[in-house]
Tab-separated table of C-alpha atoms and ligand atoms in Angstrom:
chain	number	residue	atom	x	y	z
X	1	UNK	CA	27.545	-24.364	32.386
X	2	UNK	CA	27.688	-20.992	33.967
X	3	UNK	CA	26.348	-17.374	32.619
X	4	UNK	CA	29.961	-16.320	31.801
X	5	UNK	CA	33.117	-18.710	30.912
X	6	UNK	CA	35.664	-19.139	32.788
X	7	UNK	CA	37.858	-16.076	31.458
X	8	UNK	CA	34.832	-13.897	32.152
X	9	UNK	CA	33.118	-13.708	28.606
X	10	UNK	CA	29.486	-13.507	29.380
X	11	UNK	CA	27.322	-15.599	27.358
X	12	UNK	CA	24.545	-14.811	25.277
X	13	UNK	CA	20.730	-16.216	25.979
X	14	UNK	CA	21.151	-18.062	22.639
X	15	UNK	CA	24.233	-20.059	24.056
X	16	UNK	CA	23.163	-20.374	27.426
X	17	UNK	CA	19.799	-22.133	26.006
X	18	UNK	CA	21.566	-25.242	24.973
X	19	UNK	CA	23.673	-25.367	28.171
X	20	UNK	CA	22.784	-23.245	31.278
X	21	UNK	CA	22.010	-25.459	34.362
X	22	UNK	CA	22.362	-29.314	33.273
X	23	UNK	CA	25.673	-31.069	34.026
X	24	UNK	CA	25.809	-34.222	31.569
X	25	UNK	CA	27.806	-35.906	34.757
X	26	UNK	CA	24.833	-36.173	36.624
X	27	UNK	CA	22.896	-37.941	33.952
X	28	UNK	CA	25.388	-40.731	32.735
X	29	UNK	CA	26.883	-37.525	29.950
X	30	UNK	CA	24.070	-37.496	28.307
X	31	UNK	CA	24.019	-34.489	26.062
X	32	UNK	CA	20.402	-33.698	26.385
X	33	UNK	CA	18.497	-33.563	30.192
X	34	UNK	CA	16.524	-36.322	30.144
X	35	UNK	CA	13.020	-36.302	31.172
X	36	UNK	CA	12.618	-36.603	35.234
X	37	UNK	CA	9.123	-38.626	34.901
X	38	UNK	CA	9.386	-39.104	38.529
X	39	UNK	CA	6.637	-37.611	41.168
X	40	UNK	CA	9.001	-37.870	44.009
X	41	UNK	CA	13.241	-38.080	44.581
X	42	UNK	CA	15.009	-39.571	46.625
X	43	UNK	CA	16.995	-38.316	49.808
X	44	UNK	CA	20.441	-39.228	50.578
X	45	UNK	CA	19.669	-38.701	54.592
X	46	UNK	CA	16.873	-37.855	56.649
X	47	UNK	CA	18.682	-34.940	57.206
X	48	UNK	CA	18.689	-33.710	53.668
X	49	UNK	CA	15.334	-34.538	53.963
X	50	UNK	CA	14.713	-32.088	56.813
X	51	UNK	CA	16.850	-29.209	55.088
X	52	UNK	CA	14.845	-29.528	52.274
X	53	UNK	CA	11.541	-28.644	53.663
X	54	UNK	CA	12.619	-26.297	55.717
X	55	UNK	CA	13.086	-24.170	52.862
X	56	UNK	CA	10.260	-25.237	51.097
X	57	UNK	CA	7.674	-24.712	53.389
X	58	UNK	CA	9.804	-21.179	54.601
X	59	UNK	CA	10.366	-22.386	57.662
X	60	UNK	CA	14.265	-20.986	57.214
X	61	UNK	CA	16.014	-18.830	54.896
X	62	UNK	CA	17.911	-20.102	52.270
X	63	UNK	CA	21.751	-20.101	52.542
X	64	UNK	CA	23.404	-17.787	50.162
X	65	UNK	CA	24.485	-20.805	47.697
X	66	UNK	CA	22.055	-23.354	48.371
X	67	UNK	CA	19.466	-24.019	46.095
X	68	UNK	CA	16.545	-26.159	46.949
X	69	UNK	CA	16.417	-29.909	46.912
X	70	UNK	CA	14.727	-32.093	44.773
X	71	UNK	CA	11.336	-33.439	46.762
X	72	UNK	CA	8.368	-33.472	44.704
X	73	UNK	CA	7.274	-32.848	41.370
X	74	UNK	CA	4.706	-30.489	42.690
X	75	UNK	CA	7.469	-28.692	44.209
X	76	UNK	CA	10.347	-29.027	41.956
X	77	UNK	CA	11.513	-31.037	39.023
X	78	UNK	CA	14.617	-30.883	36.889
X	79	UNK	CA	13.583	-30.272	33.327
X	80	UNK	CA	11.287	-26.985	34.947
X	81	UNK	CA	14.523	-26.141	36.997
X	82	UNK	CA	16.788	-26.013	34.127
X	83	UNK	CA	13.985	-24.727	31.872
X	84	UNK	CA	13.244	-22.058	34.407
X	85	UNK	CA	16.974	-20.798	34.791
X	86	UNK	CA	17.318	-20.455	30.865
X	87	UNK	CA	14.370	-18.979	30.239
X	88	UNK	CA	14.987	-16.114	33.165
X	89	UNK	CA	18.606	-15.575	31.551
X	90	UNK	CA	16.856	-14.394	28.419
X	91	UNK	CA	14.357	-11.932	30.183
X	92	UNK	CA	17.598	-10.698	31.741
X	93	UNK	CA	16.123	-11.352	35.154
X	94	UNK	CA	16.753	-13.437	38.463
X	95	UNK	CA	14.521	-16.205	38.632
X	96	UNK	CA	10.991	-18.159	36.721
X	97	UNK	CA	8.302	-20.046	37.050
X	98	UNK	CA	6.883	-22.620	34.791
X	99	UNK	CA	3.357	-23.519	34.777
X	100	UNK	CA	0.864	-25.817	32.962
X	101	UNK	CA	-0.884	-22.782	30.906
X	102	UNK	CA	-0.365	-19.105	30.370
X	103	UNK	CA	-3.577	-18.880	32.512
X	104	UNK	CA	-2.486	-20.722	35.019
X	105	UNK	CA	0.875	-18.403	35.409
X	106	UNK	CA	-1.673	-15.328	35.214
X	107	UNK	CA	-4.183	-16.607	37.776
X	108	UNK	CA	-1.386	-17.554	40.308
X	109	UNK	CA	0.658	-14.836	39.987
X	110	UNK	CA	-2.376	-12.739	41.076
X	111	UNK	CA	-3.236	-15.070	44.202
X	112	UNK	CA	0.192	-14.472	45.193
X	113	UNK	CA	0.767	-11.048	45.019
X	114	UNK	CA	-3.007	-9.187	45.378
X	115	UNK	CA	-5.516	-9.260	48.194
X	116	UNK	CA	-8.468	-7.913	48.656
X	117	UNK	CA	-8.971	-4.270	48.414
X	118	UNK	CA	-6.543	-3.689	46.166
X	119	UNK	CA	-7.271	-2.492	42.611
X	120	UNK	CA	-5.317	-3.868	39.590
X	121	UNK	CA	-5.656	-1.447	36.970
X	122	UNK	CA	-5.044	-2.828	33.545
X	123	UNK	CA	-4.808	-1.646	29.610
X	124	UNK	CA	-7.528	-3.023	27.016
X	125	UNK	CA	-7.444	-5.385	25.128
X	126	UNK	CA	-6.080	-8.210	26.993
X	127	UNK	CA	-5.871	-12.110	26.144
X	128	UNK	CA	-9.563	-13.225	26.408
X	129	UNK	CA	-9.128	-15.681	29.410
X	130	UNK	CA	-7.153	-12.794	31.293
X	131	UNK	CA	-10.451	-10.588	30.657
X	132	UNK	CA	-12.395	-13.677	32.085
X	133	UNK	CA	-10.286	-13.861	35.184
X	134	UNK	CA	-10.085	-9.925	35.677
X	135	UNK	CA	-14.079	-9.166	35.746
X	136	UNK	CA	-15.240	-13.008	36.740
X	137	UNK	CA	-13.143	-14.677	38.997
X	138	UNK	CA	-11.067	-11.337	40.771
X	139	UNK	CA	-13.960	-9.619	41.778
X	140	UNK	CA	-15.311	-12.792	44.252
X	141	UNK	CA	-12.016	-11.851	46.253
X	142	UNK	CA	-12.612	-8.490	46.681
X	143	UNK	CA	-10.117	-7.127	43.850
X	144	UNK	CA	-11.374	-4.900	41.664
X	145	UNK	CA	-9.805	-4.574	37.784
X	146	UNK	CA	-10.404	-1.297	36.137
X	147	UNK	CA	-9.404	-1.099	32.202
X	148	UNK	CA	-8.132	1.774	30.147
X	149	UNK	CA	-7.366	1.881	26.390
X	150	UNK	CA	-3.997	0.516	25.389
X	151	UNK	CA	-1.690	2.865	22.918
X	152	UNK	CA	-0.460	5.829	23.030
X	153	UNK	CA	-2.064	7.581	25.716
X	154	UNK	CA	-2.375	4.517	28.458
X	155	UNK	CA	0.244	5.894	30.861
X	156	UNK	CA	-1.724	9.277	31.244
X	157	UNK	CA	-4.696	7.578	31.173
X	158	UNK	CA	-3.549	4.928	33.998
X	159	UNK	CA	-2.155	7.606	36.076
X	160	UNK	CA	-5.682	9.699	35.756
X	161	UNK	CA	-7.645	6.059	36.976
X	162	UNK	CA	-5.041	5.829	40.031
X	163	UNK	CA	-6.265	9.144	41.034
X	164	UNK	CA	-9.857	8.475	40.404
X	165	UNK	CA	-10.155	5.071	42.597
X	166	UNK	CA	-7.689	5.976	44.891
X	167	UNK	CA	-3.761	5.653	44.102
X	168	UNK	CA	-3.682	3.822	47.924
X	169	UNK	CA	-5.618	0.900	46.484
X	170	UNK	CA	-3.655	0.345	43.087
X	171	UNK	CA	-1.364	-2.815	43.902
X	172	UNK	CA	-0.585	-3.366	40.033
X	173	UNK	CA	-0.263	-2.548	36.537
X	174	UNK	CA	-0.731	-5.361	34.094
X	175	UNK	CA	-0.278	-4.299	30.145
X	176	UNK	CA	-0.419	-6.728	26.999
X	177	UNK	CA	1.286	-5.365	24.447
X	178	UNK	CA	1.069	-5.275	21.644
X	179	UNK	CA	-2.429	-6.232	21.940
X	180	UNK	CA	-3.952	-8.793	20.090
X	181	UNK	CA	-5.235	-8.591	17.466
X	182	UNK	CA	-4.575	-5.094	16.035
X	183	UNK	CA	-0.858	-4.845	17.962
X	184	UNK	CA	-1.416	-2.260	19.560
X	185	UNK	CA	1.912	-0.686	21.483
X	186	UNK	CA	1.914	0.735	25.300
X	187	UNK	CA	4.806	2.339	26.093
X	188	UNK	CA	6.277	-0.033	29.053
X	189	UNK	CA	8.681	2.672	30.236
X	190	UNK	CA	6.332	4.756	30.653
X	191	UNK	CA	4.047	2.637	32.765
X	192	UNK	CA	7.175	1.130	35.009
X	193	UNK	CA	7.571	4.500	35.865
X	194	UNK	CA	4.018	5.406	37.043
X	195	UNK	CA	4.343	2.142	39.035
X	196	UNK	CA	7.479	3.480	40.643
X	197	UNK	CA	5.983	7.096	41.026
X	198	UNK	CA	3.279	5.450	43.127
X	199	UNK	CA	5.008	3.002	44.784
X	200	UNK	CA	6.982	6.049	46.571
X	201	UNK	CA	3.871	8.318	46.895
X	202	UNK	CA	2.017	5.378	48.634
X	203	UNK	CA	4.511	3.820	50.285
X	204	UNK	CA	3.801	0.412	49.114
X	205	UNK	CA	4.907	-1.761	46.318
X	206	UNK	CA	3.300	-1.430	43.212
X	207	UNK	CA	3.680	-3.780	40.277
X	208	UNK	CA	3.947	-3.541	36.904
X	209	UNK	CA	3.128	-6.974	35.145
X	210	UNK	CA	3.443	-7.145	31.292
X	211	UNK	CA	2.009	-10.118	29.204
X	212	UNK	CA	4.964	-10.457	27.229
X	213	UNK	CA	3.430	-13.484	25.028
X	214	UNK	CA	3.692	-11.837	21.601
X	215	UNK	CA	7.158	-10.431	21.020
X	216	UNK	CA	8.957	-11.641	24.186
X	217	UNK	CA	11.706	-12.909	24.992
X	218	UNK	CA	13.118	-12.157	21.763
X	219	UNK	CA	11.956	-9.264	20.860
X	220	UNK	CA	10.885	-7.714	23.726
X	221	UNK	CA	12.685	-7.491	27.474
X	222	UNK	CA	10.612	-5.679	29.777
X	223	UNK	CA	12.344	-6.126	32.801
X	224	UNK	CA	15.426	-3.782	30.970
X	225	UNK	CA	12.453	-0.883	30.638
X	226	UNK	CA	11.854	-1.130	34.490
X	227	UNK	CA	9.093	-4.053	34.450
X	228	UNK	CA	8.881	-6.147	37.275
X	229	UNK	CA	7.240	-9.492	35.973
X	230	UNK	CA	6.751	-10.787	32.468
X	231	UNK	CA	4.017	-13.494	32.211
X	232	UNK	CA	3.628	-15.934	29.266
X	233	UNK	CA	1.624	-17.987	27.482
X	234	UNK	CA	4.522	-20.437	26.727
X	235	UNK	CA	1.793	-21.994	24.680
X	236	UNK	CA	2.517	-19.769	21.652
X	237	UNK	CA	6.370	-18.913	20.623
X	238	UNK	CA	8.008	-19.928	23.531
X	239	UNK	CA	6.734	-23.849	22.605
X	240	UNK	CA	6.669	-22.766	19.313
X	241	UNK	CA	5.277	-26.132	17.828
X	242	UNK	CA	1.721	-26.325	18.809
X	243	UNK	CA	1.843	-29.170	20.564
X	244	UNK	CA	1.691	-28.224	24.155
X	245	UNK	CA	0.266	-25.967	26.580
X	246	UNK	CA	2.293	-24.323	29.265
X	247	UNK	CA	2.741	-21.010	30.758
X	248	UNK	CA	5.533	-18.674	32.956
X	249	UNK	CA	6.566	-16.141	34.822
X	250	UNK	CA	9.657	-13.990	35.525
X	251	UNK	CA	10.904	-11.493	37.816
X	252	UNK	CA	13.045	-10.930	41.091
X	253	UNK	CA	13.494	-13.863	43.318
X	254	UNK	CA	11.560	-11.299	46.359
X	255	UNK	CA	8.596	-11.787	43.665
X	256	UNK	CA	8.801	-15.458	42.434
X	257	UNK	CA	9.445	-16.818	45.043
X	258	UNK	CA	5.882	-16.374	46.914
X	259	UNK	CA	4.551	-17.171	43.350
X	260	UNK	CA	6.080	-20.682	43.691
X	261	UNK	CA	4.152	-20.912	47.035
X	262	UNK	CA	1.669	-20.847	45.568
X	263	UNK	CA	2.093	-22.649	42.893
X	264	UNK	CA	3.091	-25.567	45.080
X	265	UNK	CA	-0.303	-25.415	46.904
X	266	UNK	CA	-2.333	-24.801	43.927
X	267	UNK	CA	-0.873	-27.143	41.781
X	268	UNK	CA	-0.551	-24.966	38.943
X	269	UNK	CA	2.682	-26.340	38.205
X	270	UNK	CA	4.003	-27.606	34.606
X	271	UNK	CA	4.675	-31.634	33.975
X	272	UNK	CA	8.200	-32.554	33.849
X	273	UNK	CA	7.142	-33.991	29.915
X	274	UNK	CA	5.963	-30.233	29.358
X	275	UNK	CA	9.196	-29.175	31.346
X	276	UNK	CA	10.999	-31.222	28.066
X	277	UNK	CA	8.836	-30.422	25.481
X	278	UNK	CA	9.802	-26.561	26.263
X	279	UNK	CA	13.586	-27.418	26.885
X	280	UNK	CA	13.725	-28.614	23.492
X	281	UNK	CA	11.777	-25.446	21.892
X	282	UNK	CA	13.736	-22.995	23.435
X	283	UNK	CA	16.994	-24.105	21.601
X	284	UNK	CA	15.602	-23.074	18.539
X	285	UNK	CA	12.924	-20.355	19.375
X	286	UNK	CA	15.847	-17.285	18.537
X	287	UNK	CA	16.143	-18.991	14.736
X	288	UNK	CA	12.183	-19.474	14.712
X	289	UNK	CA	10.936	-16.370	15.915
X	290	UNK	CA	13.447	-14.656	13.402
X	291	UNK	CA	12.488	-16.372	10.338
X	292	UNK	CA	8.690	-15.965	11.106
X	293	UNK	CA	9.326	-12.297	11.667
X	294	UNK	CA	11.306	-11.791	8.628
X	295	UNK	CA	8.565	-14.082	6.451
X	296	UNK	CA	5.666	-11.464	8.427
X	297	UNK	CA	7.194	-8.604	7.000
X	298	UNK	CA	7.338	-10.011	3.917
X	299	UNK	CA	3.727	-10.649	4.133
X	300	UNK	CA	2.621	-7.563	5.401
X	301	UNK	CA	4.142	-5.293	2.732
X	302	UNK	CA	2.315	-7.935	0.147
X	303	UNK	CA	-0.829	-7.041	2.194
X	304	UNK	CA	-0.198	-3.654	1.752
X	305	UNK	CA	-0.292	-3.525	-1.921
X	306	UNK	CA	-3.119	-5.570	-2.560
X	307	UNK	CA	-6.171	-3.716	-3.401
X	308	UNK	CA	-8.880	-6.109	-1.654
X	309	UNK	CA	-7.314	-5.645	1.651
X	310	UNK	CA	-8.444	-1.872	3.052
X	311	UNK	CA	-5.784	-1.578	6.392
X	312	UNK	CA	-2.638	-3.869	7.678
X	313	UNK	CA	-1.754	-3.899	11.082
X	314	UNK	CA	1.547	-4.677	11.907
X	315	UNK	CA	4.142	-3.470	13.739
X	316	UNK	CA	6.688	-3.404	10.963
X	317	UNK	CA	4.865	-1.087	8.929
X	318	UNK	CA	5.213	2.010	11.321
X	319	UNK	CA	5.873	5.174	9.845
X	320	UNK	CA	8.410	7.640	11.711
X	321	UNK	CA	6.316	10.300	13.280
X	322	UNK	CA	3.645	7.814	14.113
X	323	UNK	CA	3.566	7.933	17.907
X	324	UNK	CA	3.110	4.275	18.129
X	325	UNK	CA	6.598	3.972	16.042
X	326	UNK	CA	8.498	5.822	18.292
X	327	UNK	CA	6.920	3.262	21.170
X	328	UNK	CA	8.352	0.808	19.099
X	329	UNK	CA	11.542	1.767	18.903
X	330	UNK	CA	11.661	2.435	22.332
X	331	UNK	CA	10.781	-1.362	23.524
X	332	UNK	CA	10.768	-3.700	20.345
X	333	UNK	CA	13.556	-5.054	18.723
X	334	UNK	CA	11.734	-6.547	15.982
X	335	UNK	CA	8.187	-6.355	14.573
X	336	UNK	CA	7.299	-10.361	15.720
X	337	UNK	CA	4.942	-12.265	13.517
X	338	UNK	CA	0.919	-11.547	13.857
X	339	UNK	CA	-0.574	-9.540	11.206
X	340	UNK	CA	-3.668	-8.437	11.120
X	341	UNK	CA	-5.477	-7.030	7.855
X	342	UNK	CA	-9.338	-5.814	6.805
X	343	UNK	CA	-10.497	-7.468	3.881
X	344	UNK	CA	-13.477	-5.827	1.689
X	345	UNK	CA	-16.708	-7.716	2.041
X	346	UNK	CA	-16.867	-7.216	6.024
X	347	UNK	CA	-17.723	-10.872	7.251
X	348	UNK	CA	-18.674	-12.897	4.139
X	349	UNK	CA	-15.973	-11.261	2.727
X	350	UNK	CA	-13.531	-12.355	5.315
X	351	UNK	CA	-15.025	-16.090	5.450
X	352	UNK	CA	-14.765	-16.365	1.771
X	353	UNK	CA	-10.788	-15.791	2.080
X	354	UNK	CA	-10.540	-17.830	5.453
X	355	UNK	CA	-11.810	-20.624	3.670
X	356	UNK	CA	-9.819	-20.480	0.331
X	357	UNK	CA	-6.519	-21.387	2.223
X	358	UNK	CA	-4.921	-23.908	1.301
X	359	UNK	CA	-1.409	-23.795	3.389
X	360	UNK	CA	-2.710	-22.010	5.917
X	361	UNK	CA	-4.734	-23.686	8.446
X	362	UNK	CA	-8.020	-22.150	9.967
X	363	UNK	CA	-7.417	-22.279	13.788
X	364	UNK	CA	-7.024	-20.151	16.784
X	365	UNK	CA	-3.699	-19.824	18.824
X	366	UNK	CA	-0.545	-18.375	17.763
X	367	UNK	CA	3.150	-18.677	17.295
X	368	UNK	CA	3.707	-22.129	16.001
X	369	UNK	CA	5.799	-22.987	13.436
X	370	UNK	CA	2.716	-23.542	11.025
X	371	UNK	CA	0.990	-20.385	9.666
X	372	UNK	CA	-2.567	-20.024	11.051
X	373	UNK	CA	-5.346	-17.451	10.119
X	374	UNK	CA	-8.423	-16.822	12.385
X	375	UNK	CA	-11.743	-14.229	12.342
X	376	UNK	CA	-11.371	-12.198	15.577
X	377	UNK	CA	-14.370	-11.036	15.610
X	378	UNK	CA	-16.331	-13.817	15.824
X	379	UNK	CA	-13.091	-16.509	17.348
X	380	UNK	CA	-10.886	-14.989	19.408
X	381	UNK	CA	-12.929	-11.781	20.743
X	382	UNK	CA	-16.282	-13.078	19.951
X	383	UNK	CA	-17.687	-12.214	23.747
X	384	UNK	CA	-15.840	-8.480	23.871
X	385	UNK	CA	-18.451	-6.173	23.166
X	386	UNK	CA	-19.151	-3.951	19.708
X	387	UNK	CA	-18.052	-0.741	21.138
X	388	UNK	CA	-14.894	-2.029	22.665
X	389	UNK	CA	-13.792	-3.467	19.399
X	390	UNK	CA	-14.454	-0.920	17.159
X	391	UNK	CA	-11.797	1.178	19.712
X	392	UNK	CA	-9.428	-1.104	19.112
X	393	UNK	CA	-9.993	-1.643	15.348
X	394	UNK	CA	-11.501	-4.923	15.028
X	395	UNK	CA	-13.515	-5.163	12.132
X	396	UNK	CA	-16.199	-7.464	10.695
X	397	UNK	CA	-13.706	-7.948	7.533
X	398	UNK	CA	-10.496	-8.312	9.909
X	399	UNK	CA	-8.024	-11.734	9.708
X	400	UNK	CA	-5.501	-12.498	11.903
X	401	UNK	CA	-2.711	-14.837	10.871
X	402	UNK	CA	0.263	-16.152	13.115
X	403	UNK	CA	3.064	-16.248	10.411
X	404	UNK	CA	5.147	-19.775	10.487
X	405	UNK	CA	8.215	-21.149	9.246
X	406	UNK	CA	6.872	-22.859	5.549
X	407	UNK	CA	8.151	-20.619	2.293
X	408	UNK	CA	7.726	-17.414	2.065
X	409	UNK	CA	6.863	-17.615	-1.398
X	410	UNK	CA	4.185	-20.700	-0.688
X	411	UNK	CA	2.746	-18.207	2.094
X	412	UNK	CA	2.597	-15.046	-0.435
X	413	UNK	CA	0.741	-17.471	-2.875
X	414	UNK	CA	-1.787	-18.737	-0.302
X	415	UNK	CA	-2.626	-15.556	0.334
X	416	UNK	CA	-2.656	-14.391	-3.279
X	417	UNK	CA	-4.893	-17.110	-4.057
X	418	UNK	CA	-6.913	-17.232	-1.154
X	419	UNK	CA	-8.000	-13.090	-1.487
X	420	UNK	CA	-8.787	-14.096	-6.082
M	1	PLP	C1	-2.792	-17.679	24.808
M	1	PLP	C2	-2.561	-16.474	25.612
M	1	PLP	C3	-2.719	-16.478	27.014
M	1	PLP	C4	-3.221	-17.693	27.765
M	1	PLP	O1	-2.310	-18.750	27.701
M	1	PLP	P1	-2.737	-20.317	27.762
M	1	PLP	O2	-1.427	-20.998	27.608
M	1	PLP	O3	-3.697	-20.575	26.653
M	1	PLP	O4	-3.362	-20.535	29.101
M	1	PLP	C5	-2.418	-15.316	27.699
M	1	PLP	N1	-2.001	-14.194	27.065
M	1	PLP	C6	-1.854	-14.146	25.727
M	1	PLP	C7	-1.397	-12.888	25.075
M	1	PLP	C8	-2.134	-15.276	24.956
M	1	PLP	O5	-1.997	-15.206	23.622
C-alpha cells in the first residue's frame, strides 16, 4: 500500500502502520510480513548482484525509483525495511533507520555525521548512556560535548555557548525533551532555528538532533518544528511491551543515508526478529500510548491531591502562564505517560512506598504496557552529580513511574495503598 489511495486521499500514520510497504503477493498473501530469518538473499542474476552493490557500497547513485536490493542482513532486511518506511511516515519525514538499541542509533548517528573538532553542544539532562557516550567515549575522537540546562531558557543559553567556544566548531544540537525524570520542556522551535541561524552564519550544516523517546511519534513530531533527526530508544513506547531492545533514527534521506553506512560497517543494525517484534508494536502503539496518557493524567491529578506527596511533575498539569506550558503547547500534543512526584520522608520515605506496590513493579525502563515505578536518584541518575540534580529537581523523596495499560482504578489504588 501507498501513502495516499488511489483517488488521492492521503492516509493517516495509524492506517499506514498496518499496511505501508508489504505486498501480501510476495509472501504467498499472507496478511502479516513474515519474519525474514535469513542472513543473506538470493540474486536473480549476477547482474542484479552487481547493481546491488553498487549502490550499497556508493559506488553509483541511485536511480530515481530504485530502491536497494535485498543482500545481507547487515545491510538490509525486510521486516527493518517495512518497519523503517512506517515508522518515518509517522515522524512525517523521508527515510529511518532501525538499530539494535537506542544507544546504538545515538552512537552511530554521531560517527556518521561529527568529526573531530567539532563541538556538539547539548541540553541537560540527557538519557544516562547518552551522558556516558557524550563525556566518555566522544572526547577520545576529538569531539567535544558542552551541556546547558534544559527548559525555558536553553535556546538563549545554547546560542550564548556557540559564541563562547566558537559558533565555527558547533556541528550539532542534540535536546531530550522532556527530560527524564522531571519532564522538563525545551522549546524545539526555538533551537531548529538557532541551528539554522548558524548554519547560514557559518556556512556549514548544523544539526539539530532531538531524543524524541518520551512523547514521540505520537505526541511529539519534531521534524514539523524544523528538527532534522529524531533518535529513539525504540526500547520504550515504540516496542511498547518490554520485551525487546531496539533503537532508530529519522530524518532526510541526505542524512540517513550516511547513517546506514555506517551502520552497515558497524554492525549496529537491528535483527530481522527485532525488525518483527517492532512491526507488530507499532500497530497498536497510537491506542497504547493514548490510554497510558489518559490513565497518567488520571494519576497525576490523584497525586496532586494527596497530602504525602509535596510536588508532581507532569506535563499535563501545566498551568497557562507557566512558560513551560506555552512550550507545550507549542510542540506536544499530549502530556505522554511518566510522572514524577516527591514523597515526604526524602529516601526512606520514598523506599517505604516503592516497596508497598503491589501492581506496580519496581524496575527501571519505561513505556511498556505494565506500570513501573523507580528511585531516580539512586537508579536511573545515580552517577549524575548532587548539584546537577538538584537543578533539575531530583529529589531524595522523588518516584518515577512509567504509567501502563492495567485499570485505572487498580493503578489509583496501588498508589493509594502503597503511599498509607
Ligand atoms: C532508554 C533510553 C535511551 C537508550 O536506549 P536503549 O534502547 O536502552 O539503548 C536513550 N534515550 C532515552 C530518553 C531513553 O529513555
Amino acid at each position: 500500500m501507498h501513502k495516499k489511495t488511489p483517488d488521492g486521499h492521503e492516509l493517516n500514520p495509524e492506517t499506514l502502520a498496518l499496511n505501508l510497504g508489504y505486498d501480501p503477493k510476495l509472501s504467498e498473501g499472507s496478511i502479516k510480513p513474515p519474519v525474514f530469518l535469513t542472513s543473506t538473499f538470493q540474486f536473480n542474476s549476477a547482474e542484479d548482484g552487481k547493481r546491488f552493490f553498487e549502490v550499497a557500497y556508493g559506488i553509483r547513485e541511485k536511480d530515481p525509483h530504485e530502491s536497494l536490493g535485498l543482500i545481507y542482513s547487515r545491510i538490509n532486511n525486510p521486516n527493518l525495511q517495512i518497519f523503517e518506511e512506517r515508522l518515518a511516515a509517522w515522524d512525517a519525514t523521508e527515510c529511518a533507520a532501525v538499530f539494535a538499541s537506542g544507544m546504538a542509533a545515538i552512537s552511530t548517528t554521531f560517527f556518521a555525521l561529527v568529526r573531530p573538532g567539532d563541538v556538539v553542544l547539548s541540553t541537560s539532562p540527557v538519557y544516562g548512556g547518552t551522558h556516558y557516550f557524550f563525556h566518555k567515549i566522544l572526547p577520545q575522537f576529538g569531539i567535544e560535548v558542552h551541556l546547558v540546562p534544559a527548559g525555558n531558557d536553553a535556546a538563549k543559553a545554547l546560542a550564548a555557548k556557540a559564541k563562547e567556544v566558537g559558533e565555527k566548531k558547533v556541528k550539532a544540537i542534540y535536546i531530550e525533551t522532556p527530560a527524564n525524570p522531571s519532564n522538563i520542556l525545551t522549546d524545539i522551535k526555538a533551537c531548529s532555528e538557532l541551528a539554522a541561524k548558524l548554519t547560514k552564519s557559518t556556512k556549514r550544516k548544523v544539526l539539530t538532533v532531538i531524543d524524541n523517546t518520551f512523547l514521540g511519534p505520537l505526541f511529539q513530531r519534531p521534524a514539523l518544528l524544523g528538527a532534522d533527526l529524531m533518535v529513539y530508544s525504540a526500547t520504550k513506547f515504540i516496542g511498547g511491551h518490554s520485551d525487546l531492545v531496539a533503537g532508530v533514527v529519522t530524518g532526510p534521506a541526505n542524512l540517513i543515508d550516511p547513517i546506514k553506512g555506517f551502520r552497515t560497517i558497524l554492525g549496529t543494525v537491528a535483527t530481522p526478529f527485532t525488525g518483527w517484534l517492532l512491526l507488530r508494536s507499532l500497530e497498536t502503539l497510537s491506542i497504547r500510548m493514548r490510554r497510558q496518557a489518559k490513565t497518567a493524567r488520571k494519576i497525576a491529578q490523584f497525586l496532586n491531591e494527596h497530602p504525602k506527596v509535596t510536588n508532581v511533575y507532569y506535563p499535563g498539569l501545566l498551568k497557562s502562564g507557566d512558560p513551560q506550558h506555552e512550550i507545550y503547547k507549542r510542540q506536544c500534543l499530549g502530556p505522554g505517560s511518566l510522572v514524577s512526584f516527591d514523597v515526604k520522608g526524602g529516601e526512606k520515605g520514598a523506599f517505604k512506598v516503592l516497596n508497598s506496590f503491589k501492581v506496580c513493579r519496581l524496575a527501571v525502563s519505561l513505556g511498556g504496557t505494565e506500570s513501573l515505578v523507580e528511585h531516580p536518584m539512586t537508579m536511573t541518575h545515580s552517577d549524575v552529580p548532587k548539584a546537577e540534580l538538584e537543578a533539575i529537581n531530583v529529589s531524595p523523596g522523588m518516584i518515577r513511574m512509567s504509567v501502563g495499560i492495567e485499570h485505572e482504578a487498580d493503578l489509583i489504588h496501588d498508589l493509594e495503598q502503597a503511599l498509607k
